[in-house]
Amino acid sequence: LLLLLLFVFLAVVEPLRPHFYSETCPEAEIIVRRVIERAMARETRSAASVMRLQFHDCFVNGCDGSLLLDDTPTMIGEKLSLSNINSLRSYDVIDEVKEAVEKACPQVVSCADILIMAARDAVLLSGGPKWEVKLGRKDSLTASQEASDKVMPSPRANATYLINLFQRFNLTVKDLVALSGSHSIGKARCFSIVFRLYNQSGSGHPDPAINPEFREDLDRLCPLGGDQEVTGNLDATPEKFDNQYFKDLVNGRGFLNSDQNLFTTSETREFVEVFSRNETEFFRAFVEGMIKLGDLQSGLPGEIRRNCRKVN
């Protein structure tokens, strides 16, 4: 019965398409970009934070804005899930975008679509590629911490686990490596790497894949027993969207275990090497992966929220 209902919902979902708001809210994409520009002017790091919201939203029951819902007395949402709590940022930037869009076109543009547009613009404004987004999503009516915990990977994940996870969403090994390139910009906490600096796989030793000089830098940044909320750059050019991330992996300078493991695993190494040599090929694969990621939909009923943090 549940499968039948799902197929019914899928059957009535309006196909996503470019220029979805060309008649109902023609300024929507321009408004989103202007707000993201302002947010980045205040804090460059917000670009990376906004971009990652798409991944964390779309992997949990499709791209439906469920990530943005605040908890209620009867619902514990995704913001407190293990992969999101004390990690995801810039929800306030999405609030700012929504407020601006609502002033121009009340209750027309979904929060789910705003996430997709904002992620694209964050990449573009950081020096990355430009692409045309497909729009027309509805906002979910609920969210689930449990659903997020079951899907979202941890920084300790290895490439084999990630390959299997992405395959569940019809995303290829190439998609996995390209989308991991989102770590071309931004920072991560010492909390995410102390295990690989001092006790990789319970060995009591650091991850042997870390470049020795880089490990010394990380030891100073994240000393054993130190403040685990301190942040480090995910690659050597954390404010520029480029292929430096892959060059760093080749040289053993990946910040996260899940990143460096892409180079030490044979199935993913080929793509890391290709992208490290050819930024154009990385950009092309990244765009393809982001579009496929944005196509994920549950088919469940939805609405256009007036406020991204709560259902109407």
PDB file of C-alpha atoms in Angstrom:
ATOM      1  CA  LEU A   1       0.000   0.000   0.000  1.00  0.00           C
ATOM      2  CA  LEU A   2       2.813   2.417   0.864  1.00  0.00           C
ATOM      3  CA  LEU A   3       4.517   1.726  -2.457  1.00  0.00           C
ATOM      4  CA  LEU A   4       1.232   2.267  -4.271  1.00  0.00           C
ATOM      5  CA  LEU A   5       0.714   5.602  -2.530  1.00  0.00           C
ATOM      6  CA  LEU A   6       4.263   6.624  -3.359  1.00  0.00           C
ATOM      7  CA  PHE A   7       3.704   5.840  -7.037  1.00  0.00           C
ATOM      8  CA  VAL A   8       0.480   7.877  -6.950  1.00  0.00           C
ATOM      9  CA  PHE A   9       2.325  10.853  -5.478  1.00  0.00           C
ATOM     10  CA  LEU A  10       5.132  10.497  -7.986  1.00  0.00           C
ATOM     11  CA  ALA A  11       2.634  10.448 -10.799  1.00  0.00           C
ATOM     12  CA  VAL A  12       1.189  13.841  -9.873  1.00  0.00           C
ATOM     13  CA  VAL A  13       4.448  15.654  -9.160  1.00  0.00           C
ATOM     14  CA  GLU A  14       4.945  18.442 -11.673  1.00  0.00           C
ATOM     15  CA  PRO A  15       8.236  17.954 -13.534  1.00  0.00           C
ATOM     16  CA  LEU A  16      11.061  20.252 -12.544  1.00  0.00           C
ATOM     17  CA  ARG A  17      12.099  22.663 -15.275  1.00  0.00           C
ATOM     18  CA  PRO A  18      14.239  25.755 -15.873  1.00  0.00           C
ATOM     19  CA  HIS A  19      12.560  29.167 -15.670  1.00  0.00           C
ATOM     20  CA  PHE A  20       9.721  27.719 -13.598  1.00  0.00           C
ATOM     21  CA  TYR A  21       8.979  31.144 -12.095  1.00  0.00           C
ATOM     22  CA  SER A  22       9.369  33.158 -15.310  1.00  0.00           C
ATOM     23  CA  GLU A  23       5.711  34.227 -15.181  1.00  0.00           C
ATOM     24  CA  THR A  24       4.794  33.946 -11.501  1.00  0.00           C
ATOM     25  CA  CYS A  25       7.979  35.504 -10.047  1.00  0.00           C
ATOM     26  CA  PRO A  26      10.347  36.559 -12.842  1.00  0.00           C
ATOM     27  CA  GLU A  27      12.781  38.286 -10.449  1.00  0.00           C
ATOM     28  CA  ALA A  28      13.195  35.247  -8.180  1.00  0.00           C
ATOM     29  CA  GLU A  29      16.644  34.137  -9.330  1.00  0.00           C
ATOM     30  CA  ILE A  30      17.976  37.695  -9.379  1.00  0.00           C
ATOM     31  CA  ILE A  31      16.725  38.300  -5.837  1.00  0.00           C
ATOM     32  CA  VAL A  32      18.343  35.092  -4.560  1.00  0.00           C
ATOM     33  CA  ARG A  33      21.702  35.996  -6.086  1.00  0.00           C
ATOM     34  CA  ARG A  34      21.658  39.521  -4.655  1.00  0.00           C
ATOM     35  CA  VAL A  35      21.031  38.246  -1.142  1.00  0.00           C
ATOM     36  CA  ILE A  36      23.777  35.621  -1.429  1.00  0.00           C
ATOM     37  CA  GLU A  37      26.142  38.342  -2.644  1.00  0.00           C
ATOM     38  CA  ARG A  38      25.326  40.445   0.425  1.00  0.00           C
ATOM     39  CA  ALA A  39      25.782  37.478   2.745  1.00  0.00           C
ATOM     40  CA  MET A  40      29.178  36.672   1.228  1.00  0.00           C
ATOM     41  CA  ALA A  41      30.234  40.310   1.563  1.00  0.00           C
ATOM     42  CA  ARG A  42      29.547  40.036   5.303  1.00  0.00           C
ATOM     43  CA  GLU A  43      31.190  36.626   5.651  1.00  0.00           C
ATOM     44  CA  THR A  44      32.858  34.796   2.777  1.00  0.00           C
ATOM     45  CA  ARG A  45      32.466  31.462   4.556  1.00  0.00           C
ATOM     46  CA  SER A  46      28.691  31.669   4.187  1.00  0.00           C
ATOM     47  CA  ALA A  47      29.084  30.553   0.554  1.00  0.00           C
ATOM     48  CA  ALA A  48      30.330  27.122   1.614  1.00  0.00           C
ATOM     49  CA  SER A  49      27.677  26.863   4.316  1.00  0.00           C
ATOM     50  CA  VAL A  50      24.837  27.703   1.930  1.00  0.00           C
ATOM     51  CA  MET A  51      26.108  25.335  -0.758  1.00  0.00           C
ATOM     52  CA  ARG A  52      26.189  22.376   1.626  1.00  0.00           C
ATOM     53  CA  LEU A  53      22.582  22.882   2.634  1.00  0.00           C
ATOM     54  CA  GLN A  54      21.505  21.420  -0.720  1.00  0.00           C
ATOM     55  CA  PHE A  55      23.339  18.145  -0.120  1.00  0.00           C
ATOM     56  CA  HIS A  56      22.052  17.796   3.441  1.00  0.00           C
ATOM     57  CA  ASP A  57      18.493  18.546   2.336  1.00  0.00           C
ATOM     58  CA  CYS A  58      18.307  16.484  -0.846  1.00  0.00           C
ATOM     59  CA  PHE A  59      19.700  13.245   0.582  1.00  0.00           C
ATOM     60  CA  VAL A  60      16.911  13.061   3.165  1.00  0.00           C
ATOM     61  CA  ASN A  61      13.608  12.354   1.404  1.00  0.00           C
ATOM     62  CA  GLY A  62      14.539  14.453  -1.605  1.00  0.00           C
ATOM     63  CA  CYS A  63      14.977  18.200  -2.087  1.00  0.00           C
ATOM     64  CA  ASP A  64      12.000  19.426  -0.113  1.00  0.00           C
ATOM     65  CA  GLY A  65      13.293  22.016   2.350  1.00  0.00           C
ATOM     66  CA  SER A  66      12.712  19.646   5.277  1.00  0.00           C
ATOM     67  CA  LEU A  67      16.175  20.536   6.581  1.00  0.00           C
ATOM     68  CA  LEU A  68      15.014  24.090   7.255  1.00  0.00           C
ATOM     69  CA  LEU A  69      12.142  23.211   9.601  1.00  0.00           C
ATOM     70  CA  ASP A  70      12.643  24.068  13.266  1.00  0.00           C
ATOM     71  CA  ASP A  71      11.656  21.544  15.910  1.00  0.00           C
ATOM     72  CA  THR A  72       8.149  21.659  17.356  1.00  0.00           C
ATOM     73  CA  PRO A  73       6.634  20.023  20.446  1.00  0.00           C
ATOM     74  CA  THR A  74       5.540  17.126  18.223  1.00  0.00           C
ATOM     75  CA  MET A  75       8.445  16.927  15.765  1.00  0.00           C
ATOM     76  CA  ILE A  76      12.223  16.661  16.091  1.00  0.00           C
ATOM     77  CA  GLY A  77      13.612  17.787  12.766  1.00  0.00           C
ATOM     78  CA  GLU A  78      16.875  17.390  10.889  1.00  0.00           C
ATOM     79  CA  LYS A  79      18.798  20.293  12.393  1.00  0.00           C
ATOM     80  CA  LEU A  80      19.682  18.183  15.439  1.00  0.00           C
ATOM     81  CA  SER A  81      20.809  15.127  13.473  1.00  0.00           C
ATOM     82  CA  LEU A  82      24.348  13.877  14.044  1.00  0.00           C
ATOM     83  CA  SER A  83      25.648  15.258  10.746  1.00  0.00           C
ATOM     84  CA  ASN A  84      23.980  18.651  11.131  1.00  0.00           C
ATOM     85  CA  ILE A  85      24.095  19.744  14.760  1.00  0.00           C
ATOM     86  CA  ASN A  86      26.931  22.186  15.500  1.00  0.00           C
ATOM     87  CA  SER A  87      27.970  21.799  11.879  1.00  0.00           C
ATOM     88  CA  LEU A  88      25.531  23.312   9.397  1.00  0.00           C
ATOM     89  CA  ARG A  89      25.319  27.092   9.295  1.00  0.00           C
ATOM     90  CA  SER A  90      23.686  29.978   7.423  1.00  0.00           C
ATOM     91  CA  TYR A  91      20.059  29.071   8.001  1.00  0.00           C
ATOM     92  CA  ASP A  92      19.678  32.800   8.623  1.00  0.00           C
ATOM     93  CA  VAL A  93      20.901  33.513   5.085  1.00  0.00           C
ATOM     94  CA  ILE A  94      18.100  31.369   3.683  1.00  0.00           C
ATOM     95  CA  ASP A  95      15.665  33.249   5.945  1.00  0.00           C
ATOM     96  CA  GLU A  96      16.957  36.488   4.457  1.00  0.00           C
ATOM     97  CA  VAL A  97      16.488  35.180   0.914  1.00  0.00           C
ATOM     98  CA  LYS A  98      12.979  33.969   1.679  1.00  0.00           C
ATOM     99  CA  GLU A  99      11.973  37.313   3.181  1.00  0.00           C
ATOM    100  CA  ALA A 100      13.191  39.160   0.082  1.00  0.00           C
ATOM    101  CA  VAL A 101      11.438  36.758  -2.299  1.00  0.00           C
ATOM    102  CA  GLU A 102       8.205  36.902  -0.293  1.00  0.00           C
ATOM    103  CA  LYS A 103       8.135  40.674  -0.590  1.00  0.00           C
ATOM    104  CA  ALA A 104       8.287  40.382  -4.362  1.00  0.00           C
ATOM    105  CA  CYS A 105       6.096  37.302  -4.819  1.00  0.00           C
ATOM    106  CA  PRO A 106       4.160  36.194  -1.734  1.00  0.00           C
ATOM    107  CA  GLN A 107       3.877  32.406  -1.307  1.00  0.00           C
ATOM    108  CA  VAL A 108       5.051  31.573  -4.842  1.00  0.00           C
ATOM    109  CA  VAL A 109       8.666  30.373  -4.517  1.00  0.00           C
ATOM    110  CA  SER A 110       9.351  27.329  -2.348  1.00  0.00           C
ATOM    111  CA  CYS A 111      12.091  27.160   0.255  1.00  0.00           C
ATOM    112  CA  ALA A 112      13.262  23.948  -1.425  1.00  0.00           C
ATOM    113  CA  ASP A 113      13.855  25.853  -4.670  1.00  0.00           C
ATOM    114  CA  ILE A 114      15.553  28.685  -2.797  1.00  0.00           C
ATOM    115  CA  LEU A 115      18.083  26.178  -1.432  1.00  0.00           C
ATOM    116  CA  ILE A 116      18.847  24.974  -4.967  1.00  0.00           C
ATOM    117  CA  MET A 117      19.260  28.499  -6.355  1.00  0.00           C
ATOM    118  CA  ALA A 118      21.300  29.666  -3.374  1.00  0.00           C
ATOM    119  CA  ALA A 119      23.691  26.699  -3.631  1.00  0.00           C
ATOM    120  CA  ARG A 120      24.256  27.374  -7.325  1.00  0.00           C
ATOM    121  CA  ASP A 121      24.895  31.066  -6.695  1.00  0.00           C
ATOM    122  CA  ALA A 122      27.268  30.361  -3.801  1.00  0.00           C
ATOM    123  CA  VAL A 123      29.404  28.239  -6.136  1.00  0.00           C
ATOM    124  CA  LEU A 124      29.294  30.780  -8.960  1.00  0.00           C
ATOM    125  CA  LEU A 125      30.137  33.738  -6.722  1.00  0.00           C
ATOM    126  CA  SER A 126      33.101  31.802  -5.317  1.00  0.00           C
ATOM    127  CA  GLY A 127      34.624  31.406  -8.772  1.00  0.00           C
ATOM    128  CA  GLY A 128      33.001  28.121  -9.712  1.00  0.00           C
ATOM    129  CA  PRO A 129      30.850  27.107 -12.675  1.00  0.00           C
ATOM    130  CA  LYS A 130      27.456  28.479 -13.646  1.00  0.00           C
ATOM    131  CA  TRP A 131      24.511  26.289 -14.551  1.00  0.00           C
ATOM    132  CA  GLU A 132      20.794  26.479 -15.145  1.00  0.00           C
ATOM    133  CA  VAL A 133      18.764  25.098 -12.260  1.00  0.00           C
ATOM    134  CA  LYS A 134      15.524  23.197 -12.603  1.00  0.00           C
ATOM    135  CA  LEU A 135      12.782  24.481 -10.294  1.00  0.00           C
ATOM    136  CA  GLY A 136       9.234  23.692  -9.227  1.00  0.00           C
ATOM    137  CA  ARG A 137       9.693  21.860  -5.921  1.00  0.00           C
ATOM    138  CA  LYS A 138       7.250  21.921  -3.037  1.00  0.00           C
ATOM    139  CA  ASP A 139       8.190  22.257   0.624  1.00  0.00           C
ATOM    140  CA  SER A 140       7.737  19.272   2.880  1.00  0.00           C
ATOM    141  CA  LEU A 141       5.144  19.224   5.635  1.00  0.00           C
ATOM    142  CA  THR A 142       7.417  17.534   8.162  1.00  0.00           C
ATOM    143  CA  ALA A 143      11.020  16.602   8.965  1.00  0.00           C
ATOM    144  CA  SER A 144      12.739  13.766  10.806  1.00  0.00           C
ATOM    145  CA  GLN A 145      15.986  13.617  12.757  1.00  0.00           C
ATOM    146  CA  GLU A 146      15.844   9.836  12.514  1.00  0.00           C
ATOM    147  CA  ALA A 147      15.620   9.949   8.717  1.00  0.00           C
ATOM    148  CA  SER A 148      18.659  12.215   8.545  1.00  0.00           C
ATOM    149  CA  ASP A 149      20.683  10.065  10.956  1.00  0.00           C
ATOM    150  CA  LYS A 150      20.004   6.999   8.816  1.00  0.00           C
ATOM    151  CA  VAL A 151      21.327   8.602   5.625  1.00  0.00           C
ATOM    152  CA  MET A 152      23.852  11.365   6.194  1.00  0.00           C
ATOM    153  CA  PRO A 153      27.489  10.179   6.372  1.00  0.00           C
ATOM    154  CA  SER A 154      30.001  11.203   9.027  1.00  0.00           C
ATOM    155  CA  PRO A 155      33.448  12.742   8.412  1.00  0.00           C
ATOM    156  CA  ARG A 156      34.870   9.345   9.372  1.00  0.00           C
ATOM    157  CA  ALA A 157      33.185   7.605   6.445  1.00  0.00           C
ATOM    158  CA  ASN A 158      35.434   5.803   3.988  1.00  0.00           C
ATOM    159  CA  ALA A 159      35.107   5.834   0.208  1.00  0.00           C
ATOM    160  CA  THR A 160      33.568   2.355   0.011  1.00  0.00           C
ATOM    161  CA  TYR A 161      30.756   3.380   2.342  1.00  0.00           C
ATOM    162  CA  LEU A 162      30.195   6.587   0.368  1.00  0.00           C
ATOM    163  CA  ILE A 163      30.141   4.746  -2.964  1.00  0.00           C
ATOM    164  CA  ASN A 164      27.410   2.419  -1.691  1.00  0.00           C
ATOM    165  CA  LEU A 165      25.468   5.338  -0.213  1.00  0.00           C
ATOM    166  CA  PHE A 166      25.541   7.355  -3.419  1.00  0.00           C
ATOM    167  CA  GLN A 167      24.501   4.333  -5.471  1.00  0.00           C
ATOM    168  CA  ARG A 168      21.277   4.221  -3.462  1.00  0.00           C
ATOM    169  CA  PHE A 169      20.446   7.566  -5.068  1.00  0.00           C
ATOM    170  CA  ASN A 170      21.578   6.562  -8.570  1.00  0.00           C
ATOM    171  CA  LEU A 171      24.696   8.696  -8.199  1.00  0.00           C
ATOM    172  CA  THR A 172      27.896   7.280  -9.676  1.00  0.00           C
ATOM    173  CA  VAL A 173      31.433   7.075  -8.343  1.00  0.00           C
ATOM    174  CA  LYS A 174      32.252  10.046 -10.556  1.00  0.00           C
ATOM    175  CA  ASP A 175      29.333  11.973  -9.030  1.00  0.00           C
ATOM    176  CA  LEU A 176      30.615  11.137  -5.552  1.00  0.00           C
ATOM    177  CA  VAL A 177      34.113  12.439  -6.220  1.00  0.00           C
ATOM    178  CA  ALA A 178      32.897  15.524  -8.079  1.00  0.00           C
ATOM    179  CA  LEU A 179      30.365  16.460  -5.393  1.00  0.00           C
ATOM    180  CA  SER A 180      33.003  15.923  -2.718  1.00  0.00           C
ATOM    181  CA  GLY A 181      34.707  18.817  -4.485  1.00  0.00           C
ATOM    182  CA  SER A 182      32.218  21.046  -2.693  1.00  0.00           C
ATOM    183  CA  HIS A 183      34.932  20.993  -0.023  1.00  0.00           C
ATOM    184  CA  SER A 184      36.897  23.244  -2.339  1.00  0.00           C
ATOM    185  CA  ILE A 185      35.555  26.059  -0.174  1.00  0.00           C
ATOM    186  CA  GLY A 186      34.936  26.370   3.525  1.00  0.00           C
ATOM    187  CA  LYS A 187      36.179  25.030   6.834  1.00  0.00           C
ATOM    188  CA  ALA A 188      35.600  22.110   9.197  1.00  0.00           C
ATOM    189  CA  ARG A 189      36.036  21.579  12.935  1.00  0.00           C
ATOM    190  CA  CYS A 190      38.875  19.847  14.751  1.00  0.00           C
ATOM    191  CA  PHE A 191      36.131  17.625  16.174  1.00  0.00           C
ATOM    192  CA  SER A 192      35.943  15.992  12.740  1.00  0.00           C
ATOM    193  CA  ILE A 193      39.619  15.036  12.518  1.00  0.00           C
ATOM    194  CA  VAL A 194      41.145  14.476  15.974  1.00  0.00           C
ATOM    195  CA  PHE A 195      40.642  10.727  15.629  1.00  0.00           C
ATOM    196  CA  ARG A 196      42.738  10.581  12.449  1.00  0.00           C
ATOM    197  CA  LEU A 197      45.467  12.692  14.025  1.00  0.00           C
ATOM    198  CA  TYR A 198      45.900  10.587  17.153  1.00  0.00           C
ATOM    199  CA  ASN A 199      43.959   7.320  16.915  1.00  0.00           C
ATOM    200  CA  GLN A 200      43.159   6.327  13.342  1.00  0.00           C
ATOM    201  CA  SER A 201      41.115   3.099  13.327  1.00  0.00           C
ATOM    202  CA  GLY A 202      41.899   2.624  17.030  1.00  0.00           C
ATOM    203  CA  SER A 203      45.622   2.266  16.310  1.00  0.00           C
ATOM    204  CA  GLY A 204      46.793   4.982  18.682  1.00  0.00           C
ATOM    205  CA  HIS A 205      48.641   6.518  15.734  1.00  0.00           C
ATOM    206  CA  PRO A 206      47.832   9.149  13.091  1.00  0.00           C
ATOM    207  CA  ASP A 207      46.449   8.325   9.680  1.00  0.00           C
ATOM    208  CA  PRO A 208      49.495   7.297   7.605  1.00  0.00           C
ATOM    209  CA  ALA A 209      47.905   8.904   4.531  1.00  0.00           C
ATOM    210  CA  ILE A 210      48.444  12.411   5.957  1.00  0.00           C
ATOM    211  CA  ASN A 211      51.423  14.278   4.543  1.00  0.00           C
ATOM    212  CA  PRO A 212      53.922  14.544   7.471  1.00  0.00           C
ATOM    213  CA  GLU A 213      54.338  18.326   7.185  1.00  0.00           C
ATOM    214  CA  PHE A 214      50.588  18.775   6.906  1.00  0.00           C
ATOM    215  CA  ARG A 215      50.093  16.573   9.952  1.00  0.00           C
ATOM    216  CA  GLU A 216      52.385  18.875  11.946  1.00  0.00           C
ATOM    217  CA  ASP A 217      50.221  21.816  10.900  1.00  0.00           C
ATOM    218  CA  LEU A 218      47.098  19.940  11.961  1.00  0.00           C
ATOM    219  CA  ASP A 219      48.671  18.913  15.258  1.00  0.00           C
ATOM    220  CA  ARG A 220      49.247  22.578  16.055  1.00  0.00           C
ATOM    221  CA  LEU A 221      45.722  23.510  14.989  1.00  0.00           C
ATOM    222  CA  CYS A 222      44.039  20.593  16.745  1.00  0.00           C
ATOM    223  CA  PRO A 223      46.203  19.446  19.693  1.00  0.00           C
ATOM    224  CA  LEU A 224      45.076  16.415  21.646  1.00  0.00           C
ATOM    225  CA  GLY A 225      42.744  17.663  24.363  1.00  0.00           C
ATOM    226  CA  GLY A 226      42.400  21.052  22.679  1.00  0.00           C
ATOM    227  CA  ASP A 227      39.329  23.009  21.616  1.00  0.00           C
ATOM    228  CA  GLN A 228      37.523  20.802  19.109  1.00  0.00           C
ATOM    229  CA  GLU A 229      35.420  23.700  17.851  1.00  0.00           C
ATOM    230  CA  VAL A 230      38.462  25.332  16.224  1.00  0.00           C
ATOM    231  CA  THR A 231      38.154  25.249  12.440  1.00  0.00           C
ATOM    232  CA  GLY A 232      40.635  24.518   9.686  1.00  0.00           C
ATOM    233  CA  ASN A 233      40.567  25.076   5.930  1.00  0.00           C
ATOM    234  CA  LEU A 234      39.221  22.223   3.830  1.00  0.00           C
ATOM    235  CA  ASP A 235      41.794  22.998   1.149  1.00  0.00           C
ATOM    236  CA  ALA A 236      44.579  25.492   0.512  1.00  0.00           C
ATOM    237  CA  THR A 237      42.232  27.997  -1.203  1.00  0.00           C
ATOM    238  CA  PRO A 238      39.160  27.895   1.073  1.00  0.00           C
ATOM    239  CA  GLU A 239      37.461  30.975  -0.394  1.00  0.00           C
ATOM    240  CA  LYS A 240      37.900  30.035  -4.058  1.00  0.00           C
ATOM    241  CA  PHE A 241      35.951  27.298  -5.795  1.00  0.00           C
ATOM    242  CA  ASP A 242      38.641  25.529  -7.839  1.00  0.00           C
ATOM    243  CA  ASN A 243      40.339  22.148  -8.164  1.00  0.00           C
ATOM    244  CA  GLN A 244      42.910  22.799  -5.420  1.00  0.00           C
ATOM    245  CA  TYR A 245      40.975  20.373  -3.212  1.00  0.00           C
ATOM    246  CA  PHE A 246      41.925  17.493  -5.502  1.00  0.00           C
ATOM    247  CA  LYS A 247      45.535  18.621  -5.761  1.00  0.00           C
ATOM    248  CA  ASP A 248      45.654  18.573  -1.974  1.00  0.00           C
ATOM    249  CA  LEU A 249      44.285  15.021  -1.858  1.00  0.00           C
ATOM    250  CA  VAL A 250      46.978  13.846  -4.278  1.00  0.00           C
ATOM    251  CA  ASN A 251      49.574  15.377  -1.951  1.00  0.00           C
ATOM    252  CA  GLY A 252      48.121  13.847   1.230  1.00  0.00           C
ATOM    253  CA  ARG A 253      46.702  17.147   2.432  1.00  0.00           C
ATOM    254  CA  GLY A 254      43.020  16.285   2.700  1.00  0.00           C
ATOM    255  CA  PHE A 255      41.516  17.687   5.898  1.00  0.00           C
ATOM    256  CA  LEU A 256      38.749  15.146   6.443  1.00  0.00           C
ATOM    257  CA  ASN A 257      39.156  11.374   6.500  1.00  0.00           C
ATOM    258  CA  SER A 258      36.275  11.040   4.052  1.00  0.00           C
ATOM    259  CA  ASP A 259      38.134  13.341   1.653  1.00  0.00           C
ATOM    260  CA  GLN A 260      41.615  11.810   1.802  1.00  0.00           C
ATOM    261  CA  ASN A 261      40.151   8.331   1.504  1.00  0.00           C
ATOM    262  CA  LEU A 262      38.965   9.236  -1.997  1.00  0.00           C
ATOM    263  CA  PHE A 263      42.603   9.194  -3.079  1.00  0.00           C
ATOM    264  CA  THR A 264      43.703   6.133  -1.126  1.00  0.00           C
ATOM    265  CA  THR A 265      40.819   4.043  -2.528  1.00  0.00           C
ATOM    266  CA  SER A 266      41.359   2.629  -6.022  1.00  0.00           C
ATOM    267  CA  GLU A 267      37.755   3.059  -7.214  1.00  0.00           C
ATOM    268  CA  THR A 268      37.781   6.809  -6.593  1.00  0.00           C
ATOM    269  CA  ARG A 269      41.474   7.650  -7.089  1.00  0.00           C
ATOM    270  CA  GLU A 270      41.167   7.877 -10.884  1.00  0.00           C
ATOM    271  CA  PHE A 271      38.653  10.698 -10.693  1.00  0.00           C
ATOM    272  CA  VAL A 272      40.638  12.542  -8.019  1.00  0.00           C
ATOM    273  CA  GLU A 273      43.667  12.473 -10.304  1.00  0.00           C
ATOM    274  CA  VAL A 274      41.683  13.597 -13.360  1.00  0.00           C
ATOM    275  CA  PHE A 275      40.072  16.497 -11.496  1.00  0.00           C
ATOM    276  CA  SER A 276      43.407  17.520  -9.963  1.00  0.00           C
ATOM    277  CA  ARG A 277      44.838  17.952 -13.451  1.00  0.00           C
ATOM    278  CA  ASN A 278      41.788  19.340 -15.233  1.00  0.00           C
ATOM    279  CA  GLU A 279      39.655  21.964 -13.507  1.00  0.00           C
ATOM    280  CA  THR A 280      37.291  22.214 -16.483  1.00  0.00           C
ATOM    281  CA  GLU A 281      36.511  18.511 -16.226  1.00  0.00           C
ATOM    282  CA  PHE A 282      35.877  18.893 -12.495  1.00  0.00           C
ATOM    283  CA  PHE A 283      33.504  21.802 -13.072  1.00  0.00           C
ATOM    284  CA  ARG A 284      31.625  19.841 -15.724  1.00  0.00           C
ATOM    285  CA  ALA A 285      31.249  16.791 -13.479  1.00  0.00           C
ATOM    286  CA  PHE A 286      30.296  18.920 -10.473  1.00  0.00           C
ATOM    287  CA  VAL A 287      27.477  20.616 -12.376  1.00  0.00           C
ATOM    288  CA  GLU A 288      26.200  17.261 -13.597  1.00  0.00           C
ATOM    289  CA  GLY A 289      26.252  15.908 -10.044  1.00  0.00           C
ATOM    290  CA  MET A 290      24.485  18.941  -8.569  1.00  0.00           C
ATOM    291  CA  ILE A 291      21.716  18.704 -11.164  1.00  0.00           C
ATOM    292  CA  LYS A 292      21.233  14.989 -10.461  1.00  0.00           C
ATOM    293  CA  LEU A 293      21.243  15.702  -6.730  1.00  0.00           C
ATOM    294  CA  GLY A 294      18.624  18.405  -7.245  1.00  0.00           C
ATOM    295  CA  ASP A 295      16.399  15.968  -9.127  1.00  0.00           C
ATOM    296  CA  LEU A 296      15.867  13.816  -6.028  1.00  0.00           C
ATOM    297  CA  GLN A 297      12.211  13.986  -5.002  1.00  0.00           C
ATOM    298  CA  SER A 298      10.066  11.924  -2.656  1.00  0.00           C
ATOM    299  CA  GLY A 299       6.810  12.647  -4.458  1.00  0.00           C
ATOM    300  CA  LEU A 300       5.102  13.344  -1.128  1.00  0.00           C
ATOM    301  CA  PRO A 301       2.572  16.187  -0.803  1.00  0.00           C
ATOM    302  CA  GLY A 302       3.950  19.641  -0.066  1.00  0.00           C
ATOM    303  CA  GLU A 303       3.242  23.340   0.042  1.00  0.00           C
ATOM    304  CA  ILE A 304       4.880  26.717  -0.515  1.00  0.00           C
ATOM    305  CA  ARG A 305       5.897  27.836   2.971  1.00  0.00           C
ATOM    306  CA  ARG A 306       5.620  31.464   3.969  1.00  0.00           C
ATOM    307  CA  ASN A 307       8.400  30.914   6.507  1.00  0.00           C
ATOM    308  CA  CYS A 308      11.075  28.316   5.779  1.00  0.00           C
ATOM    309  CA  ARG A 309      11.313  27.373   9.460  1.00  0.00           C
ATOM    310  CA  LYS A 310       7.712  26.211   9.890  1.00  0.00           C
ATOM    311  CA  VAL A 311       4.822  24.780   7.915  1.00  0.00           C
ATOM    312  CA  ASN A 312       1.930  27.046   7.072  1.00  0.00           C
TER     313      ASN A 312
END
